[in-house]
Amino acid sequence: MLARSAEGLYWLGRHIERTEDLCRLLREQMGALVDRPVREINFGWRRIYGALGRRPPGPAVGVTESEDDYALADSYTLADDLTFERANPGSVLNSFSNGRENARQMRHCISGEMWTCLNLAWLRLGTRRIEDIWKAAPESYYADMAREMNLFAGVADTTLYRDDGWRFLQLGRLVERAQFTIALLLAHLEGVRANPEAGDREWTSLLWICQAFDTYRGRYGVEIRPARVLDLLVEDARLPRSLCTAVDAAAATLGALALGPGPCGAARRCAGDLASNVNQPWPSAPSLPDRAARLRQLEGGCCALHDLVMAAHVGYDTDGAPVR
């Protein structure tokens, strides 16, 4: 496969996954605006911006319980920054439009149904603005956008030929999912460390974001224990959005790819080492700081894996390259 096609499909997968991940975060945050105290709302915003590695616009997020009106107005600004702000490279709109542009450039590598799916989603949701979605229920917009990204993934599953193009698309989604999961967990742990009042509600919202709440309740009941939440989201191979599921699948997908012109052996070894480290049991009764330290090590492994994939299968930087 041409390096340019491989990179385009890889980044298509990353942008679509990024759009869906951020929409799940924002859908949960919009629901919190309805009836949750300001402390929980601010925790959610800090978690989102921490996971994205971005500073919020304006003054630092943080208001007191008596400033409810200010908090709601600030949420409007923050939602706009994360959803429609063109200057924010990681906004929902930019991620979606970048994915669509990559799909346009890779039109010869994807199915007609995939291209149609993205265009219909763009027509329905891509031209709205914050004023439009805030008038009604803003969480509906994020739920609809996440559903469209899931629909695209399903259409790809059922229509795309299982060659290296398919594998690069999947690899992009899986690497993005692994990096997002680690970043989200680290941001959550930092929020808990900085806010001793954080409790069950914050951990429950984390489960909802990762689509793991029902699974947790089925396994452990109603009692929320942070260690159990982290074990489920990191180590449970039966959970579709767990970290180990994403990393194991990425290693298998990378191993099935044809050899590229670059250091493919190093990329495969990195993926294998990362999968081995994720699946290694936690030390006996680790503290939350210990878990955060291990997650930071895994984060470095994910970044190294991305760099090696690019070096092994792309290895160039020219005008007209796919949108990264």
Protein backbone atom coordinates (compact mmCIF):
# COMPACT_ATOMS: atom_id res chain seq x y z
CA MET A 1 0.00 0.00 0.00
CA LEU A 2 1.20 3.52 -0.80
CA ALA A 3 2.53 5.36 2.25
CA ARG A 4 0.21 8.28 1.59
CA SER A 5 -2.85 6.00 1.53
CA ALA A 6 -1.71 4.24 4.69
CA GLU A 7 -1.28 7.54 6.52
CA GLY A 8 -4.59 8.91 5.27
CA LEU A 9 -6.55 5.89 6.50
CA TYR A 10 -4.66 5.85 9.80
CA TRP A 11 -5.52 9.50 10.46
CA LEU A 12 -9.08 9.01 9.27
CA GLY A 13 -9.48 6.41 12.00
CA ARG A 14 -7.86 8.67 14.59
CA HIS A 15 -10.02 11.70 13.78
CA ILE A 16 -13.27 9.75 13.80
CA GLU A 17 -12.38 8.11 17.12
CA ARG A 18 -11.32 11.48 18.57
CA THR A 19 -14.63 13.04 17.57
CA GLU A 20 -16.61 10.25 19.21
CA ASP A 21 -14.51 10.28 22.38
CA LEU A 22 -14.89 14.02 22.89
CA CYS A 23 -18.63 13.86 22.24
CA ARG A 24 -19.03 11.25 24.97
CA LEU A 25 -17.16 13.52 27.37
CA LEU A 26 -19.29 16.52 26.48
CA ARG A 27 -22.55 14.60 26.56
CA GLU A 28 -21.86 13.57 30.15
CA GLN A 29 -20.80 17.12 31.03
CA MET A 30 -23.95 18.66 29.55
CA GLY A 31 -26.06 16.29 31.63
CA ALA A 32 -24.26 17.49 34.76
CA LEU A 33 -25.27 21.10 34.07
CA VAL A 34 -28.92 20.27 34.75
CA ASP A 35 -28.84 19.46 38.45
CA ARG A 36 -25.30 18.91 39.72
CA PRO A 37 -23.51 21.29 42.12
CA VAL A 38 -20.95 23.72 40.75
CA ARG A 39 -18.10 21.73 42.28
CA GLU A 40 -18.97 18.67 40.16
CA ILE A 41 -19.46 20.78 37.04
CA ASN A 42 -16.02 22.34 37.46
CA PHE A 43 -14.48 18.92 38.09
CA GLY A 44 -15.91 17.76 34.77
CA TRP A 45 -14.51 20.72 32.85
CA ARG A 46 -11.08 20.30 34.41
CA ARG A 47 -11.15 16.61 33.52
CA ILE A 48 -12.01 17.33 29.88
CA TYR A 49 -9.34 19.98 29.43
CA GLY A 50 -6.82 17.86 31.30
CA ALA A 51 -7.50 14.88 29.04
CA LEU A 52 -7.05 17.08 25.96
CA GLY A 53 -3.92 18.77 27.30
CA ARG A 54 -5.46 22.16 26.59
CA ARG A 55 -5.93 25.26 28.72
CA PRO A 56 -9.49 26.62 28.85
CA PRO A 57 -10.09 30.06 27.35
CA GLY A 58 -10.22 33.01 29.70
CA PRO A 59 -9.58 32.72 33.45
CA ALA A 60 -8.99 29.36 35.08
CA VAL A 61 -12.09 27.28 35.65
CA GLY A 62 -13.08 27.51 39.27
CA VAL A 63 -16.01 29.20 40.96
CA THR A 64 -17.74 28.92 44.29
CA GLU A 65 -21.11 27.42 45.06
CA SER A 66 -22.67 30.90 45.19
CA GLU A 67 -21.77 31.69 41.58
CA ASP A 68 -24.16 29.38 39.75
CA ASP A 69 -25.06 31.94 37.10
CA TYR A 70 -21.41 32.55 36.29
CA ALA A 71 -20.73 28.83 36.13
CA LEU A 72 -23.51 28.27 33.59
CA ALA A 73 -22.37 31.20 31.43
CA ASP A 74 -18.83 29.90 31.59
CA SER A 75 -20.03 26.45 30.52
CA TYR A 76 -21.48 28.02 27.37
CA THR A 77 -18.07 29.48 26.51
CA LEU A 78 -16.23 26.26 27.29
CA ALA A 79 -18.64 24.13 25.27
CA ASP A 80 -18.18 26.48 22.31
CA ASP A 81 -14.39 26.24 22.62
CA LEU A 82 -14.46 22.44 22.71
CA THR A 83 -17.08 22.00 19.99
CA PHE A 84 -16.96 24.74 17.36
CA GLU A 85 -13.79 26.78 17.94
CA ARG A 86 -11.75 26.70 14.72
CA ALA A 87 -8.62 27.82 16.59
CA ASN A 88 -8.84 24.69 18.76
CA PRO A 89 -7.30 21.85 16.69
CA GLY A 90 -8.95 19.25 18.91
CA SER A 91 -12.50 20.62 18.82
CA VAL A 92 -15.37 18.39 17.74
CA LEU A 93 -15.87 20.35 14.53
CA ASN A 94 -12.18 20.33 13.58
CA SER A 95 -11.75 16.64 14.34
CA PHE A 96 -14.83 15.74 12.31
CA SER A 97 -13.92 17.99 9.38
CA ASN A 98 -10.33 16.67 9.38
CA GLY A 99 -11.64 13.12 9.29
CA ARG A 100 -13.99 13.99 6.45
CA GLU A 101 -11.16 15.66 4.51
CA ASN A 102 -8.99 12.57 4.93
CA ALA A 103 -11.89 10.44 3.72
CA ARG A 104 -12.20 12.69 0.66
CA GLN A 105 -8.49 12.30 -0.11
CA MET A 106 -8.73 8.53 0.45
CA ARG A 107 -11.95 8.18 -1.55
CA HIS A 108 -10.31 5.47 -3.66
CA CYS A 109 -9.58 3.41 -0.52
CA ILE A 110 -12.96 3.50 1.24
CA SER A 111 -16.41 2.27 0.31
CA GLY A 112 -19.11 4.48 -1.16
CA GLU A 113 -21.27 3.77 1.87
CA MET A 114 -18.59 5.14 4.21
CA TRP A 115 -18.28 8.35 2.21
CA THR A 116 -22.05 8.77 2.10
CA CYS A 117 -22.30 8.19 5.85
CA LEU A 118 -19.79 10.96 6.62
CA ASN A 119 -21.44 13.41 4.23
CA LEU A 120 -24.90 12.83 5.67
CA ALA A 121 -23.52 13.34 9.18
CA TRP A 122 -21.88 16.58 8.05
CA LEU A 123 -25.10 17.86 6.53
CA ARG A 124 -27.05 17.05 9.69
CA LEU A 125 -24.57 18.19 12.31
CA GLY A 126 -21.47 19.80 10.83
CA THR A 127 -22.95 23.22 10.07
CA ARG A 128 -24.49 24.00 13.46
CA ARG A 129 -23.18 26.53 15.97
CA ILE A 130 -23.22 26.80 19.73
CA GLU A 131 -26.28 29.09 19.66
CA ASP A 132 -28.21 26.44 17.73
CA ILE A 133 -27.54 23.55 20.10
CA TRP A 134 -27.80 25.60 23.32
CA LYS A 135 -31.38 26.62 22.60
CA ALA A 136 -32.62 23.07 23.09
CA ALA A 137 -30.83 20.21 24.83
CA PRO A 138 -27.11 20.46 23.99
CA GLU A 139 -26.49 16.91 25.18
CA SER A 140 -28.64 15.71 22.27
CA TYR A 141 -26.17 17.19 19.79
CA TYR A 142 -23.25 15.30 21.32
CA ALA A 143 -25.26 12.09 21.55
CA ASP A 144 -26.21 12.43 17.88
CA MET A 145 -22.64 13.15 16.81
CA ALA A 146 -21.28 10.18 18.77
CA ARG A 147 -23.97 8.00 17.22
CA GLU A 148 -22.95 9.15 13.73
CA MET A 149 -19.32 8.24 14.43
CA ASN A 150 -20.41 4.82 15.68
CA LEU A 151 -22.53 4.43 12.56
CA PHE A 152 -19.51 5.20 10.39
CA ALA A 153 -17.49 2.56 12.25
CA GLY A 154 -20.29 0.06 11.71
CA VAL A 155 -20.54 0.88 8.01
CA ALA A 156 -16.77 0.43 7.70
CA ASP A 157 -17.03 -2.92 9.47
CA THR A 158 -19.64 -4.19 7.03
CA THR A 159 -18.44 -2.72 3.72
CA LEU A 160 -14.64 -2.31 3.72
CA TYR A 161 -12.43 -5.01 2.21
CA ARG A 162 -10.15 -6.61 4.81
CA ASP A 163 -6.80 -5.59 3.35
CA ASP A 164 -4.06 -3.34 4.71
CA GLY A 165 -6.29 -0.30 4.16
CA TRP A 166 -8.78 -1.73 6.63
CA ARG A 167 -5.97 -2.48 9.07
CA PHE A 168 -4.57 1.06 8.96
CA LEU A 169 -8.05 2.47 9.58
CA GLN A 170 -8.47 0.18 12.59
CA LEU A 171 -4.96 0.88 13.85
CA GLY A 172 -5.66 4.61 13.87
CA ARG A 173 -8.85 4.12 15.86
CA LEU A 174 -7.17 1.81 18.36
CA VAL A 175 -4.09 3.98 18.98
CA GLU A 176 -6.32 7.03 19.44
CA ARG A 177 -8.58 5.12 21.83
CA ALA A 178 -5.64 3.90 23.91
CA GLN A 179 -4.12 7.38 24.16
CA PHE A 180 -7.48 8.95 25.00
CA THR A 181 -8.22 6.37 27.71
CA ILE A 182 -4.88 6.95 29.40
CA ALA A 183 -5.19 10.74 29.16
CA LEU A 184 -8.72 10.63 30.57
CA LEU A 185 -7.73 8.41 33.51
CA LEU A 186 -4.72 10.59 34.32
CA ALA A 187 -6.84 13.75 34.18
CA HIS A 188 -9.43 12.13 36.42
CA LEU A 189 -6.81 11.02 38.96
CA GLU A 190 -5.30 14.51 38.97
CA GLY A 191 -8.75 15.97 39.58
CA VAL A 192 -9.33 13.60 42.49
CA ARG A 193 -5.94 14.47 43.95
CA ALA A 194 -6.63 18.21 43.70
CA ASN A 195 -10.20 17.93 44.99
CA PRO A 196 -10.52 15.81 48.14
CA GLU A 197 -14.31 16.21 48.01
CA ALA A 198 -14.54 14.19 44.79
CA GLY A 199 -16.45 10.99 45.42
CA ASP A 200 -18.81 8.44 43.96
CA ARG A 201 -20.47 10.84 41.53
CA GLU A 202 -17.19 11.67 39.78
CA TRP A 203 -16.20 8.00 39.51
CA THR A 204 -19.67 7.10 38.26
CA SER A 205 -19.46 9.73 35.53
CA LEU A 206 -16.11 8.26 34.48
CA LEU A 207 -17.78 4.87 34.06
CA TRP A 208 -20.54 6.44 31.96
CA ILE A 209 -18.01 8.19 29.73
CA CYS A 210 -16.21 4.89 29.13
CA GLN A 211 -19.52 3.07 28.54
CA ALA A 212 -18.75 0.78 31.45
CA PHE A 213 -21.35 1.70 34.08
CA ASP A 214 -23.71 -1.20 33.42
CA THR A 215 -20.80 -3.63 33.32
CA TYR A 216 -19.50 -2.33 36.64
CA ARG A 217 -22.91 -2.60 38.28
CA GLY A 218 -23.30 -6.13 36.98
CA ARG A 219 -19.93 -7.22 38.35
CA TYR A 220 -19.60 -5.25 41.58
CA GLY A 221 -23.02 -3.91 42.53
CA VAL A 222 -23.83 -0.35 43.57
CA GLU A 223 -20.77 0.34 45.73
CA ILE A 224 -18.23 2.48 43.88
CA ARG A 225 -14.61 1.70 44.67
CA PRO A 226 -11.94 3.63 42.73
CA ALA A 227 -9.59 0.64 42.53
CA ARG A 228 -12.31 -1.50 40.97
CA VAL A 229 -13.17 1.23 38.47
CA LEU A 230 -9.54 1.51 37.37
CA ASP A 231 -9.10 -2.26 37.19
CA LEU A 232 -12.15 -2.53 34.95
CA LEU A 233 -11.14 0.32 32.63
CA VAL A 234 -7.50 -0.75 32.33
CA GLU A 235 -7.31 -4.54 32.63
CA ASP A 236 -10.63 -6.13 31.66
CA ALA A 237 -10.20 -7.65 28.20
CA ARG A 238 -13.96 -8.25 27.90
CA LEU A 239 -14.78 -4.55 28.12
CA PRO A 240 -14.78 -3.09 24.57
CA ARG A 241 -13.35 0.26 25.66
CA SER A 242 -10.81 -0.94 28.20
CA LEU A 243 -7.19 0.02 27.70
CA CYS A 244 -5.97 -3.56 27.37
CA THR A 245 -8.59 -4.31 24.70
CA ALA A 246 -7.40 -1.37 22.58
CA VAL A 247 -3.71 -2.13 23.03
CA ASP A 248 -4.05 -5.87 22.37
CA ALA A 249 -6.06 -5.20 19.22
CA ALA A 250 -3.55 -2.59 18.05
CA ALA A 251 -0.67 -5.04 18.49
CA ALA A 252 -2.54 -7.75 16.57
CA THR A 253 -3.47 -5.33 13.78
CA LEU A 254 0.07 -4.04 13.45
CA GLY A 255 1.40 -7.58 13.32
CA ALA A 256 -0.94 -8.41 10.44
CA LEU A 257 0.21 -5.47 8.29
CA ALA A 258 2.59 -5.99 5.42
CA LEU A 259 6.12 -4.79 6.13
CA GLY A 260 6.76 -1.14 5.35
CA PRO A 261 9.95 0.65 4.31
CA GLY A 262 10.85 1.71 7.85
CA PRO A 263 11.51 0.06 11.24
CA CYS A 264 8.54 -2.33 11.25
CA GLY A 265 10.25 -4.70 13.66
CA ALA A 266 10.70 -1.93 16.21
CA ALA A 267 7.06 -0.89 15.84
CA ARG A 268 5.85 -4.44 16.40
CA ARG A 269 8.12 -4.91 19.40
CA CYS A 270 6.87 -1.64 20.87
CA ALA A 271 3.26 -2.75 20.44
CA GLY A 272 4.02 -6.12 21.99
CA ASP A 273 5.83 -4.57 24.94
CA LEU A 274 2.98 -2.12 25.47
CA ALA A 275 0.41 -4.92 25.45
CA SER A 276 2.51 -6.92 27.89
CA ASN A 277 2.83 -3.95 30.25
CA VAL A 278 -0.89 -3.19 30.15
CA ASN A 279 -1.80 -6.80 30.91
CA GLN A 280 0.68 -7.07 33.76
CA PRO A 281 -1.25 -7.13 37.07
CA TRP A 282 -1.08 -4.10 39.34
CA PRO A 283 1.29 -4.38 42.30
CA SER A 284 -0.34 -5.52 45.54
CA ALA A 285 -2.81 -2.88 46.80
CA PRO A 286 -1.43 0.05 44.76
CA SER A 287 -2.35 3.58 45.76
CA LEU A 288 -3.93 6.00 43.30
CA PRO A 289 -0.57 7.82 42.83
CA ASP A 290 1.06 4.45 42.05
CA ARG A 291 -1.60 3.77 39.43
CA ALA A 292 -1.09 7.23 37.95
CA ALA A 293 2.66 6.62 37.69
CA ARG A 294 2.07 3.39 35.80
CA LEU A 295 -0.42 5.07 33.49
CA ARG A 296 2.16 7.74 32.67
CA GLN A 297 4.59 5.00 31.66
CA LEU A 298 1.93 3.48 29.41
CA GLU A 299 1.22 6.91 27.96
CA GLY A 300 4.85 7.17 26.90
CA GLY A 301 4.60 3.74 25.30
CA CYS A 302 1.54 4.79 23.28
CA CYS A 303 3.30 7.92 22.01
CA ALA A 304 6.34 5.85 21.04
CA LEU A 305 4.09 3.38 19.21
CA HIS A 306 2.51 6.16 17.15
CA ASP A 307 5.94 7.54 16.22
CA LEU A 308 7.20 4.10 15.19
CA VAL A 309 4.10 3.40 13.09
CA MET A 310 4.70 6.65 11.23
CA ALA A 311 8.40 5.88 10.79
CA ALA A 312 7.75 2.31 9.65
CA HIS A 313 4.97 2.91 7.16
CA VAL A 314 5.08 6.60 6.19
CA GLY A 315 8.42 8.26 6.82
CA TYR A 316 7.86 11.43 4.83
CA ASP A 317 6.50 14.95 5.20
CA THR A 318 5.38 16.61 1.99
CA ASP A 319 2.76 19.07 0.81
CA GLY A 320 -0.60 17.48 0.22
CA ALA A 321 -0.15 14.88 2.94
CA PRO A 322 -3.26 13.70 4.82
CA VAL A 323 -4.58 15.93 7.58
CA ARG A 324 -3.00 15.01 10.92
